[in-house]
Amino acid sequence: MHELAPVSPFVALAYLVSGVLFILALRGLSSPSTSRRGNRMGMVGMAIAMVTTLYTHDVLSLPEILGAIAIGGGIGFIIARRIEMTAMPQLVAAFHSLVGLAAVLVGAAAYLNPGAFGILDPLTNEIHNASRIEMGLGVAIGAITFSGSVIAFLKLNGNMSGKPIMLPGRHVINLATLAAILGLIAYFVTDQSPWIFWTVTALSFVIGFLLIIPIGGADMPVVVSMLNSYSGWAAAAMGFTLGNTAMIITGALVGSSGAILSYIMCKAMNRSFISVIAGGFGAEAGPSGGGAAAADRPYKRGSAEDAAFLMSQADSVIIVPGYGMAVSQAQHALREMGDMLKKEGVSVKYAIHPVAGRMPGHMNVLLAEANVPYDEVFELEDINSEFGQADVAFVIGANDVTNPAAKTDKASPIYGMPILDVANAKSVLFVKRSMGGAGYAGVDNEVFYMDNTMMLLADAKKMVEEIVKALAH
Amino acid sequence: MDFIAILSIFVLACFVGYYVVWSVTPALHTPLMAVTNAISSVIIVGALVASAEAGSLAAKLLGLVAVVFASVNIFGGFAVTERMLAMYKKKERK
């Protein structure tokens, strides 16, 4: 590794093993049946990395270190046990912010005590040039991850409005800040004065904040994935500084994982990554547009009893859940409804759009929590052709992902987005709180006004519970 | 390790990550985010180095604080992933 800290091959090997175990942890997620074994491998990998580090370093401060691990571990464990599944997006954002902050702190510690990290040049007693760049990048990415995730958390948790906040001239401000950060990191190579290091850190905190505030709530799946990616790159940059394979492998894995998830989310919304990052989506949705006209159009309204009757007579029902289901916590009632229908001999399936909810896979977790078997839950491309044969499409808390305007209306902001073809089902039951307030894109949905659509206007959970009651009769 | 060796590991790991992540089933994307979160806290290695080494009290304190944060993530991340994964069940065959 470095001149001051020669590493025994066994130590390097141990870090490599933990890197490989992390790869296997992700590999396990290719199927629910292997996923838990994978997760355990991840835990073992982490234990190996931590023990190896402690073993190879001075043990004088071991009590403090173990105390710190116990405090943090205890807090983490309690949070993990108590958190509601519907709050998972917030939790992930909060965890990202901690990785970011930890990266900043490690970077700062390395800057203050470079000798400990073996990054001092023994001749000049200054930090290696390469290490300065790695450190600068690591701290910058870490700080962006931290402040960006804090904003994402506040928006997802409802402490801050999900509406985009648009500063005038924000693109200029952002680009200038970004340029200043990169310029200072480059300058850091020639001059390792503290002011440069701390200015880079401070500016990075600011830009993380500026980057996320103009992004609306519905774009959060992309943002959360992107911050996931950043937390990985921050770990990788620190891994370069430390010459640690476990950190580098993990950073690369997490970095690519987040990047791929952002790509999948963008594709599912037919939007470019740049346009999401530029922000402001959903802000221009004027109520003067679709909203006002919508109130005058005729639609059919049904009751829970109507819905129960229709579904009990059907051969097949496809349920399309969306963010609204998560908000009203309707998943348990929904599963009960599904069970009762199955008892009557109805085939019940669930169709999930990739961007349903506030993070990738959000709906799947909620359905799993409610004990819906995962082999009844299908992804968009696997089930979309089945709507044509389905008797009932039961849409609950989803809207834009079912909007045919995405296929037909070139002027629509969601044009080109792949949708679930609920309109092809013989009848559509659409659970929605009220007719006002379209989806996040602010576009009216033709499905509401079709002859074979029945609107069930109520809170999602209440409506489903009433349907369950009606089915029991 | 010299820079090129480290860089090689990094680049190859990016490719491994690319293929492994594409094979993750979309149904498990939320657990994927939770577990990547947990493993990216391997940054705790750096925090442990900082808190174990003498030489700078400030660096040591920063290191210890980073250990606390990273531990929240490690224990919280793995535990919440485990909890989520335990919920995914197959249909009961009768």
Coordinates of C-alpha atoms in Angstrom, one line a residue, chain A:
Chain A
M1 CA 0.0 0.0 0.0
H2 CA 2.0 3.0 1.2
E3 CA 5.5 3.5 2.5
L4 CA 4.4 4.0 6.1
A5 CA 1.9 1.2 6.4
P6 CA 3.1 -2.0 4.8
V7 CA 0.1 -4.4 4.7
S8 CA 0.5 -8.1 5.2
P9 CA -0.9 -10.2 2.4
F10 CA -3.4 -11.8 4.8
V11 CA -4.9 -8.5 5.6
A12 CA -5.2 -7.6 2.0
L13 CA -6.8 -11.0 1.4
A14 CA -9.3 -10.5 4.2
Y15 CA -10.5 -7.2 2.6
L16 CA -10.7 -9.0 -0.7
V17 CA -12.9 -11.7 0.8
S18 CA -15.2 -9.2 2.3
G19 CA -15.5 -7.5 -1.1
V20 CA -16.4 -10.8 -2.7
L21 CA -19.0 -11.5 0.0
F22 CA -20.6 -8.1 -0.7
I23 CA -20.8 -9.1 -4.4
L24 CA -22.5 -12.3 -3.4
A25 CA -24.9 -10.4 -1.1
L26 CA -26.2 -8.5 -4.1
R27 CA -26.2 -11.6 -6.3
G28 CA -28.5 -13.3 -3.8
L29 CA -31.1 -10.6 -4.6
S30 CA -31.8 -12.1 -8.0
S31 CA -34.5 -14.2 -6.4
P32 CA -36.5 -13.9 -3.1
S33 CA -35.5 -17.5 -2.3
T34 CA -31.8 -16.8 -2.2
S35 CA -32.0 -13.2 -0.9
R36 CA -31.7 -13.9 2.8
R37 CA -28.6 -16.0 2.4
G38 CA -27.2 -13.2 0.4
N39 CA -27.9 -10.7 3.1
R40 CA -26.2 -12.9 5.7
M41 CA -23.1 -13.0 3.5
G42 CA -23.1 -9.2 3.4
M43 CA -23.1 -9.2 7.2
V44 CA -20.2 -11.6 7.3
G45 CA -18.3 -9.5 4.8
M46 CA -18.8 -6.4 7.0
A47 CA -17.7 -8.3 10.1
I48 CA -14.6 -9.4 8.4
A49 CA -13.7 -5.9 7.2
M50 CA -14.3 -4.4 10.6
V51 CA -12.4 -7.1 12.6
T52 CA -9.5 -6.9 10.2
T53 CA -9.2 -3.2 10.5
L54 CA -9.3 -3.3 14.3
Y55 CA -6.9 -6.2 14.4
T56 CA -4.3 -4.4 12.3
H57 CA -4.4 -1.2 14.3
D58 CA -3.5 0.1 17.7
V59 CA -5.9 -1.3 20.2
L60 CA -5.4 1.5 22.8
S61 CA -8.7 3.1 21.9
L62 CA -10.6 -0.1 21.6
P63 CA -13.0 0.7 24.4
E64 CA -14.0 4.0 22.8
I65 CA -14.4 2.3 19.4
L66 CA -16.5 -0.5 20.7
G67 CA -18.6 2.0 22.6
A68 CA -19.2 4.0 19.4
I69 CA -20.1 0.8 17.5
A70 CA -22.5 -0.2 20.3
I71 CA -24.2 3.2 20.3
G72 CA -24.6 3.4 16.6
G73 CA -25.5 -0.2 16.2
G74 CA -28.1 0.0 18.9
I75 CA -29.7 3.0 17.4
G76 CA -29.7 1.4 13.9
F77 CA -31.1 -1.8 15.2
I78 CA -34.0 -0.1 17.0
I79 CA -34.8 2.0 14.0
A80 CA -34.8 -1.0 11.7
R81 CA -37.1 -2.9 14.0
R82 CA -39.6 -0.1 14.6
I83 CA -39.8 1.5 11.2
E84 CA -43.1 1.2 9.3
M85 CA -42.8 -0.3 5.8
T86 CA -44.5 2.6 4.3
A87 CA -41.8 4.9 5.7
M88 CA -39.0 2.9 3.9
P89 CA -38.2 5.6 1.3
Q90 CA -37.5 8.2 4.1
L91 CA -35.5 5.6 6.0
V92 CA -33.3 4.9 3.0
A93 CA -32.8 8.6 2.4
A94 CA -31.8 9.1 6.1
F95 CA -29.4 6.2 5.9
H96 CA -27.8 7.7 2.7
S97 CA -27.3 10.9 4.5
L98 CA -25.3 9.1 7.2
V99 CA -23.0 7.4 4.7
G100 CA -22.4 10.8 3.2
L101 CA -21.6 12.4 6.5
A102 CA -19.4 9.5 7.6
A103 CA -17.4 9.9 4.3
V104 CA -17.0 13.6 5.0
L105 CA -15.8 12.9 8.6
V106 CA -13.4 10.2 7.4
G107 CA -12.0 12.6 4.8
A108 CA -11.6 15.3 7.3
A109 CA -9.9 12.9 9.7
A110 CA -7.5 11.8 6.9
Y111 CA -6.7 15.4 6.2
L112 CA -6.0 16.2 9.8
N113 CA -4.0 13.1 10.5
P114 CA -2.6 11.9 7.1
G115 CA 0.1 9.9 8.8
A116 CA -2.4 7.5 10.2
F117 CA -3.8 6.8 6.8
G118 CA -0.3 6.3 5.3
I119 CA -0.8 9.0 2.7
L120 CA 2.1 11.2 3.7
D121 CA 5.0 11.6 1.4
P122 CA 8.0 10.8 3.6
L123 CA 10.3 13.2 1.7
T124 CA 8.3 16.3 1.8
N125 CA 6.0 15.4 4.7
E126 CA 3.1 16.5 2.6
I127 CA 0.0 14.6 1.5
H128 CA 0.5 12.6 -1.8
N129 CA -0.9 14.5 -4.8
A130 CA -3.1 11.6 -5.9
S131 CA -4.4 11.2 -2.3
R132 CA -5.4 14.9 -2.3
I133 CA -7.6 14.5 -5.3
E134 CA -9.1 11.3 -4.0
M135 CA -9.7 12.9 -0.7
G136 CA -11.2 16.0 -2.2
L137 CA -13.5 14.1 -4.4
G138 CA -14.5 11.7 -1.6
V139 CA -15.3 14.6 0.7
A140 CA -17.2 16.5 -2.0
I141 CA -19.3 13.5 -3.0
G142 CA -19.9 12.6 0.6
A143 CA -21.1 16.2 1.4
I144 CA -23.4 16.3 -1.6
T145 CA -24.8 12.9 -0.6
F146 CA -25.4 14.2 2.9
S147 CA -27.2 17.4 2.3
G148 CA -29.0 16.1 -0.8
S149 CA -30.3 13.1 1.3
V150 CA -31.4 15.4 4.1
I151 CA -33.6 17.3 1.7
A152 CA -34.9 14.1 0.1
F153 CA -35.7 12.8 3.6
L154 CA -37.5 16.0 4.6
K155 CA -39.6 15.9 1.4
L156 CA -40.4 12.2 1.6
N157 CA -41.2 12.5 5.3
G158 CA -43.6 15.4 4.7
N159 CA -41.6 17.9 6.8
M160 CA -41.0 19.9 3.6
S161 CA -43.4 20.4 0.8
G162 CA -43.0 17.8 -2.0
K163 CA -43.4 20.7 -4.5
P164 CA -40.3 21.8 -6.3
I165 CA -38.7 24.9 -5.0
M166 CA -37.4 27.0 -7.9
L167 CA -34.7 29.6 -7.3
P168 CA -34.2 32.1 -10.1
G169 CA -31.0 31.5 -12.0
R170 CA -30.5 28.2 -10.2
H171 CA -28.8 26.5 -13.2
V172 CA -26.2 29.2 -13.3
I173 CA -25.7 29.1 -9.5
N174 CA -25.4 25.3 -9.5
L175 CA -22.9 25.1 -12.4
A176 CA -20.8 27.9 -10.9
T177 CA -20.7 26.1 -7.6
L178 CA -19.8 22.8 -9.2
A179 CA -17.1 24.4 -11.2
A180 CA -15.7 26.1 -8.1
I181 CA -15.6 22.8 -6.3
L182 CA -13.8 21.0 -9.1
G183 CA -11.4 24.0 -9.5
L184 CA -10.5 24.0 -5.8
I185 CA -9.9 20.3 -5.8
A186 CA -7.5 20.7 -8.7
Y187 CA -5.8 23.6 -6.9
F188 CA -5.6 21.5 -3.8
V189 CA -2.9 19.5 -5.5
T190 CA -0.6 22.5 -5.5
D191 CA -1.5 23.9 -2.2
Q192 CA -2.8 21.8 0.7
S193 CA -3.9 24.7 2.9
P194 CA -6.8 24.1 5.2
W195 CA -9.0 26.8 3.7
I196 CA -9.2 24.9 0.4
F197 CA -10.2 21.7 2.1
W198 CA -12.9 23.3 4.2
T199 CA -14.2 25.5 1.3
V200 CA -14.6 22.4 -0.9
T201 CA -16.5 20.7 2.0
A202 CA -18.7 23.7 2.6
L203 CA -19.5 24.3 -1.1
S204 CA -20.4 20.6 -1.5
F205 CA -22.9 20.8 1.3
V206 CA -24.4 23.8 -0.4
I207 CA -24.6 22.2 -3.8
G208 CA -26.2 19.0 -2.5
F209 CA -28.9 21.2 -1.0
L210 CA -29.4 23.3 -4.1
L211 CA -29.5 20.2 -6.4
I212 CA -32.4 18.5 -4.6
I213 CA -34.7 21.4 -3.6
P214 CA -36.1 22.0 -7.1
I215 CA -37.0 18.3 -7.5
G216 CA -40.6 17.4 -6.9
G217 CA -41.9 14.5 -4.8
A218 CA -42.8 12.3 -7.7
D219 CA -39.3 12.3 -9.0
M220 CA -38.0 11.1 -5.7
P221 CA -37.5 7.5 -6.9
V222 CA -34.8 8.8 -9.2
V223 CA -33.3 11.1 -6.6
V224 CA -33.1 8.3 -3.9
S225 CA -31.4 6.0 -6.4
M226 CA -29.0 8.7 -7.5
L227 CA -28.1 9.5 -3.9
N228 CA -27.6 5.7 -3.4
S229 CA -25.2 5.8 -6.3
Y230 CA -23.3 8.8 -4.8
S231 CA -22.9 7.2 -1.4
G232 CA -21.2 4.4 -3.3
W233 CA -18.8 6.7 -5.2
A234 CA -18.0 8.5 -2.0
A235 CA -17.0 5.1 -0.4
A236 CA -15.0 4.2 -3.5
A237 CA -13.1 7.5 -3.4
M238 CA -12.2 6.9 0.3
G239 CA -11.2 3.4 -0.7
F240 CA -8.7 4.9 -3.1
T241 CA -7.3 7.1 -0.4
L242 CA -6.9 4.1 2.0
G243 CA -5.9 1.7 -0.7
N244 CA -8.5 -0.6 0.6
T245 CA -10.0 -3.2 -1.8
A246 CA -13.1 -3.9 0.3
M247 CA -14.1 -0.2 0.1
I248 CA -13.3 0.1 -3.6
I249 CA -15.2 -3.0 -4.6
T250 CA -18.2 -2.0 -2.4
G251 CA -18.1 1.6 -3.7
A252 CA -18.1 0.4 -7.3
L253 CA -21.0 -2.0 -6.6
V254 CA -23.1 0.5 -4.8
G255 CA -22.3 3.2 -7.3
S256 CA -23.3 1.1 -10.3
S257 CA -26.4 -0.2 -8.5
G258 CA -27.7 3.3 -7.8
A259 CA -26.9 4.4 -11.3
I260 CA -28.8 1.4 -12.8
L261 CA -31.8 2.0 -10.6
S262 CA -31.9 5.7 -11.6
Y263 CA -31.7 4.6 -15.2
I264 CA -34.6 2.1 -14.8
M265 CA -36.7 4.8 -13.1
C266 CA -36.0 7.4 -15.7
K267 CA -36.9 5.0 -18.5
A268 CA -40.1 4.0 -16.7
M269 CA -41.1 7.7 -16.8
N270 CA -39.7 8.3 -20.3
R271 CA -37.6 11.2 -19.0
S272 CA -34.0 11.9 -19.3
F273 CA -31.8 11.9 -16.3
I274 CA -30.8 15.5 -17.0
S275 CA -34.4 16.7 -17.0
V276 CA -35.0 15.0 -13.7
I277 CA -31.9 16.6 -12.2
A278 CA -32.8 20.0 -13.6
G279 CA -35.9 19.6 -11.6
G280 CA -39.2 21.5 -11.5
F281 CA -41.4 18.6 -12.8
G282 CA -45.0 18.9 -11.7
A283 CA -44.6 22.6 -10.8
E284 CA -46.1 23.9 -14.0
A285 CA -49.2 21.7 -13.6
G286 CA -51.7 24.6 -13.6
P287 CA -55.1 23.9 -12.2
S288 CA -56.4 26.0 -15.1
G289 CA -55.4 23.3 -17.5
G290 CA -56.9 19.8 -17.0
G291 CA -58.2 20.3 -13.5
A292 CA -61.0 22.8 -14.2
A293 CA -62.3 21.0 -17.3
A294 CA -62.3 17.7 -15.4
A295 CA -64.9 18.8 -13.0
D296 CA -67.5 19.2 -15.7
R297 CA -67.1 15.9 -17.5
P298 CA -69.5 13.1 -16.8
Y299 CA -68.2 10.0 -15.0
K300 CA -69.8 7.0 -13.3
R301 CA -69.5 6.8 -9.5
G302 CA -69.9 3.5 -7.8
S303 CA -70.2 2.2 -4.2
A304 CA -68.3 -0.4 -2.4
E305 CA -71.2 -2.8 -2.8
D306 CA -71.2 -2.3 -6.6
A307 CA -67.5 -3.0 -6.7
A308 CA -67.8 -6.1 -4.5
F309 CA -70.6 -7.4 -6.7
L310 CA -68.7 -6.7 -9.9
M311 CA -65.5 -8.4 -8.7
S312 CA -67.2 -11.4 -7.2
Q313 CA -68.8 -12.1 -10.6
A314 CA -65.5 -11.8 -12.4
D315 CA -63.1 -14.6 -13.5
S316 CA -60.0 -12.5 -13.1
V317 CA -59.1 -9.3 -11.3
I318 CA -55.8 -7.4 -11.7
I319 CA -55.0 -5.0 -8.9
V320 CA -52.9 -2.0 -9.7
P321 CA -51.5 -0.3 -6.6
G322 CA -49.8 3.1 -6.4
Y323 CA -48.5 5.6 -4.0
G324 CA -52.0 6.3 -2.7
M325 CA -52.2 2.8 -1.4
A326 CA -49.0 3.4 0.6
V327 CA -50.3 6.7 2.0
S328 CA -53.5 5.3 3.3
Q329 CA -51.8 2.0 4.4
A330 CA -54.4 0.0 2.5
Q331 CA -52.2 -3.0 1.7
H332 CA -53.5 -5.3 4.5
A333 CA -57.1 -4.6 3.6
L334 CA -56.2 -5.1 0.0
R335 CA -54.8 -8.5 0.7
E336 CA -57.9 -9.5 2.6
M337 CA -60.0 -8.4 -0.3
G338 CA -57.8 -10.5 -2.6
D339 CA -58.2 -13.6 -0.3
M340 CA -61.9 -13.3 -0.3
L341 CA -62.0 -13.0 -4.1
K342 CA -59.8 -16.0 -4.4
K343 CA -62.1 -18.0 -2.2
E344 CA -64.9 -17.2 -4.7
G345 CA -62.8 -18.7 -7.4
V346 CA -61.6 -15.4 -8.9
S347 CA -58.0 -15.2 -10.2
V348 CA -56.3 -12.3 -8.5
K349 CA -53.0 -10.8 -9.7
Y350 CA -51.1 -7.6 -8.9
A351 CA -49.5 -5.4 -11.5
I352 CA -46.7 -3.1 -10.5
H353 CA -45.4 -0.2 -12.5
P354 CA -41.7 0.5 -12.0
V355 CA -42.2 4.0 -10.7
A356 CA -45.3 3.3 -8.5
G357 CA -44.5 4.7 -5.1
R358 CA -41.6 6.8 -3.9
M359 CA -38.7 4.4 -4.4
P360 CA -37.9 1.4 -6.6
G361 CA -39.7 -1.7 -5.5
H362 CA -41.8 0.2 -2.9
M363 CA -45.1 -1.5 -3.8
N364 CA -43.5 -5.0 -3.8
V365 CA -42.3 -4.5 -0.2
L366 CA -45.7 -3.2 1.0
L367 CA -47.5 -6.2 -0.6
A368 CA -45.0 -8.6 0.8
E369 CA -45.6 -7.0 4.2
A370 CA -49.3 -7.7 3.8
N371 CA -48.5 -11.3 3.1
V372 CA -49.3 -11.2 -0.6
P373 CA -47.3 -14.1 -2.1
Y374 CA -44.6 -12.7 -4.5
D375 CA -45.6 -15.0 -7.3
E376 CA -48.9 -13.2 -7.5
V377 CA -47.1 -9.9 -8.1
F378 CA -46.1 -9.0 -11.6
E379 CA -44.0 -6.4 -13.3
L380 CA -45.3 -4.2 -16.1
E381 CA -43.9 -6.1 -19.0
D382 CA -45.0 -9.4 -17.7
I383 CA -48.6 -8.6 -17.1
N384 CA -49.5 -5.8 -19.5
S385 CA -50.9 -8.1 -22.2
E386 CA -53.2 -9.7 -19.7
F387 CA -55.4 -6.7 -19.1
G388 CA -57.2 -7.5 -22.4
Q389 CA -58.5 -10.8 -20.9
A390 CA -59.1 -9.5 -17.4
D391 CA -62.6 -8.8 -16.3
V392 CA -61.7 -6.1 -13.7
A393 CA -58.8 -3.8 -13.3
F394 CA -58.8 -2.5 -9.8
V395 CA -56.7 0.7 -9.6
I396 CA -55.9 1.8 -6.1
G397 CA -53.9 5.0 -5.5
A398 CA -52.2 4.9 -8.9
N399 CA -53.1 7.4 -11.7
D400 CA -50.5 8.6 -14.2
V401 CA -49.1 5.1 -14.7
T402 CA -52.5 4.1 -16.1
N403 CA -53.0 7.2 -18.3
P404 CA -53.5 6.4 -22.0
A405 CA -52.5 10.0 -22.8
A406 CA -49.0 8.7 -22.4
K407 CA -49.6 6.8 -25.7
T408 CA -51.9 9.1 -27.6
D409 CA -51.3 12.7 -26.6
K410 CA -48.0 14.1 -27.9
A411 CA -48.5 17.3 -25.9
S412 CA -48.9 15.5 -22.6
P413 CA -46.0 15.8 -20.1
I414 CA -46.1 12.1 -19.6
Y415 CA -46.1 11.2 -23.3
G416 CA -44.0 8.2 -24.1
M417 CA -44.1 6.8 -20.6
P418 CA -44.9 3.1 -20.6
I419 CA -48.2 2.6 -18.9
L420 CA -50.3 -0.3 -17.5
D421 CA -53.1 -0.8 -20.0
V422 CA -56.0 -0.9 -17.5
A423 CA -58.3 0.6 -20.1
N424 CA -58.2 -2.8 -22.0
A425 CA -59.9 -4.6 -19.1
K426 CA -63.7 -5.3 -19.4
S427 CA -64.3 -2.9 -16.5
V428 CA -62.1 -0.6 -14.5
L429 CA -62.6 0.2 -10.8
F430 CA -60.7 3.3 -9.9
V431 CA -60.2 4.1 -6.2
K432 CA -59.4 7.7 -5.8
R433 CA -59.9 10.2 -3.0
S434 CA -61.8 12.8 -5.1
M435 CA -62.2 13.8 -8.7
G436 CA -60.1 17.0 -8.2
G437 CA -56.4 16.8 -8.1
A438 CA -54.9 14.8 -10.9
G439 CA -51.7 12.7 -10.4
Y440 CA -48.3 14.2 -9.9
A441 CA -47.9 15.2 -13.5
G442 CA -51.1 17.2 -13.2
V443 CA -52.7 15.6 -16.3
D444 CA -56.3 14.5 -16.5
N445 CA -56.8 10.8 -17.1
E446 CA -59.2 9.6 -19.8
V447 CA -59.8 6.4 -18.0
F448 CA -62.0 8.2 -15.4
Y449 CA -64.6 9.0 -18.1
M450 CA -64.8 5.8 -20.0
D451 CA -68.1 3.9 -20.1
N452 CA -66.6 0.8 -18.4
T453 CA -65.0 2.7 -15.6
M454 CA -66.5 3.1 -12.2
M455 CA -65.0 5.7 -9.9
L456 CA -64.8 4.7 -6.2
L457 CA -64.3 8.0 -4.5
A458 CA -63.0 7.5 -1.0
D459 CA -59.9 7.0 1.1
A460 CA -58.2 3.9 -0.3
K461 CA -58.1 1.9 2.9
K462 CA -61.7 2.8 3.9
M463 CA -63.0 1.8 0.4
V464 CA -61.2 -1.5 0.4
E465 CA -62.5 -2.3 3.9
E466 CA -66.0 -1.5 2.8
I467 CA -65.6 -3.8 -0.2
V468 CA -64.3 -6.5 2.1
K469 CA -67.4 -6.1 4.3
A470 CA -69.7 -6.2 1.3
L471 CA -67.9 -9.4 0.0
A472 CA -68.5 -11.1 3.4
H473 CA -72.3 -10.9 3.0

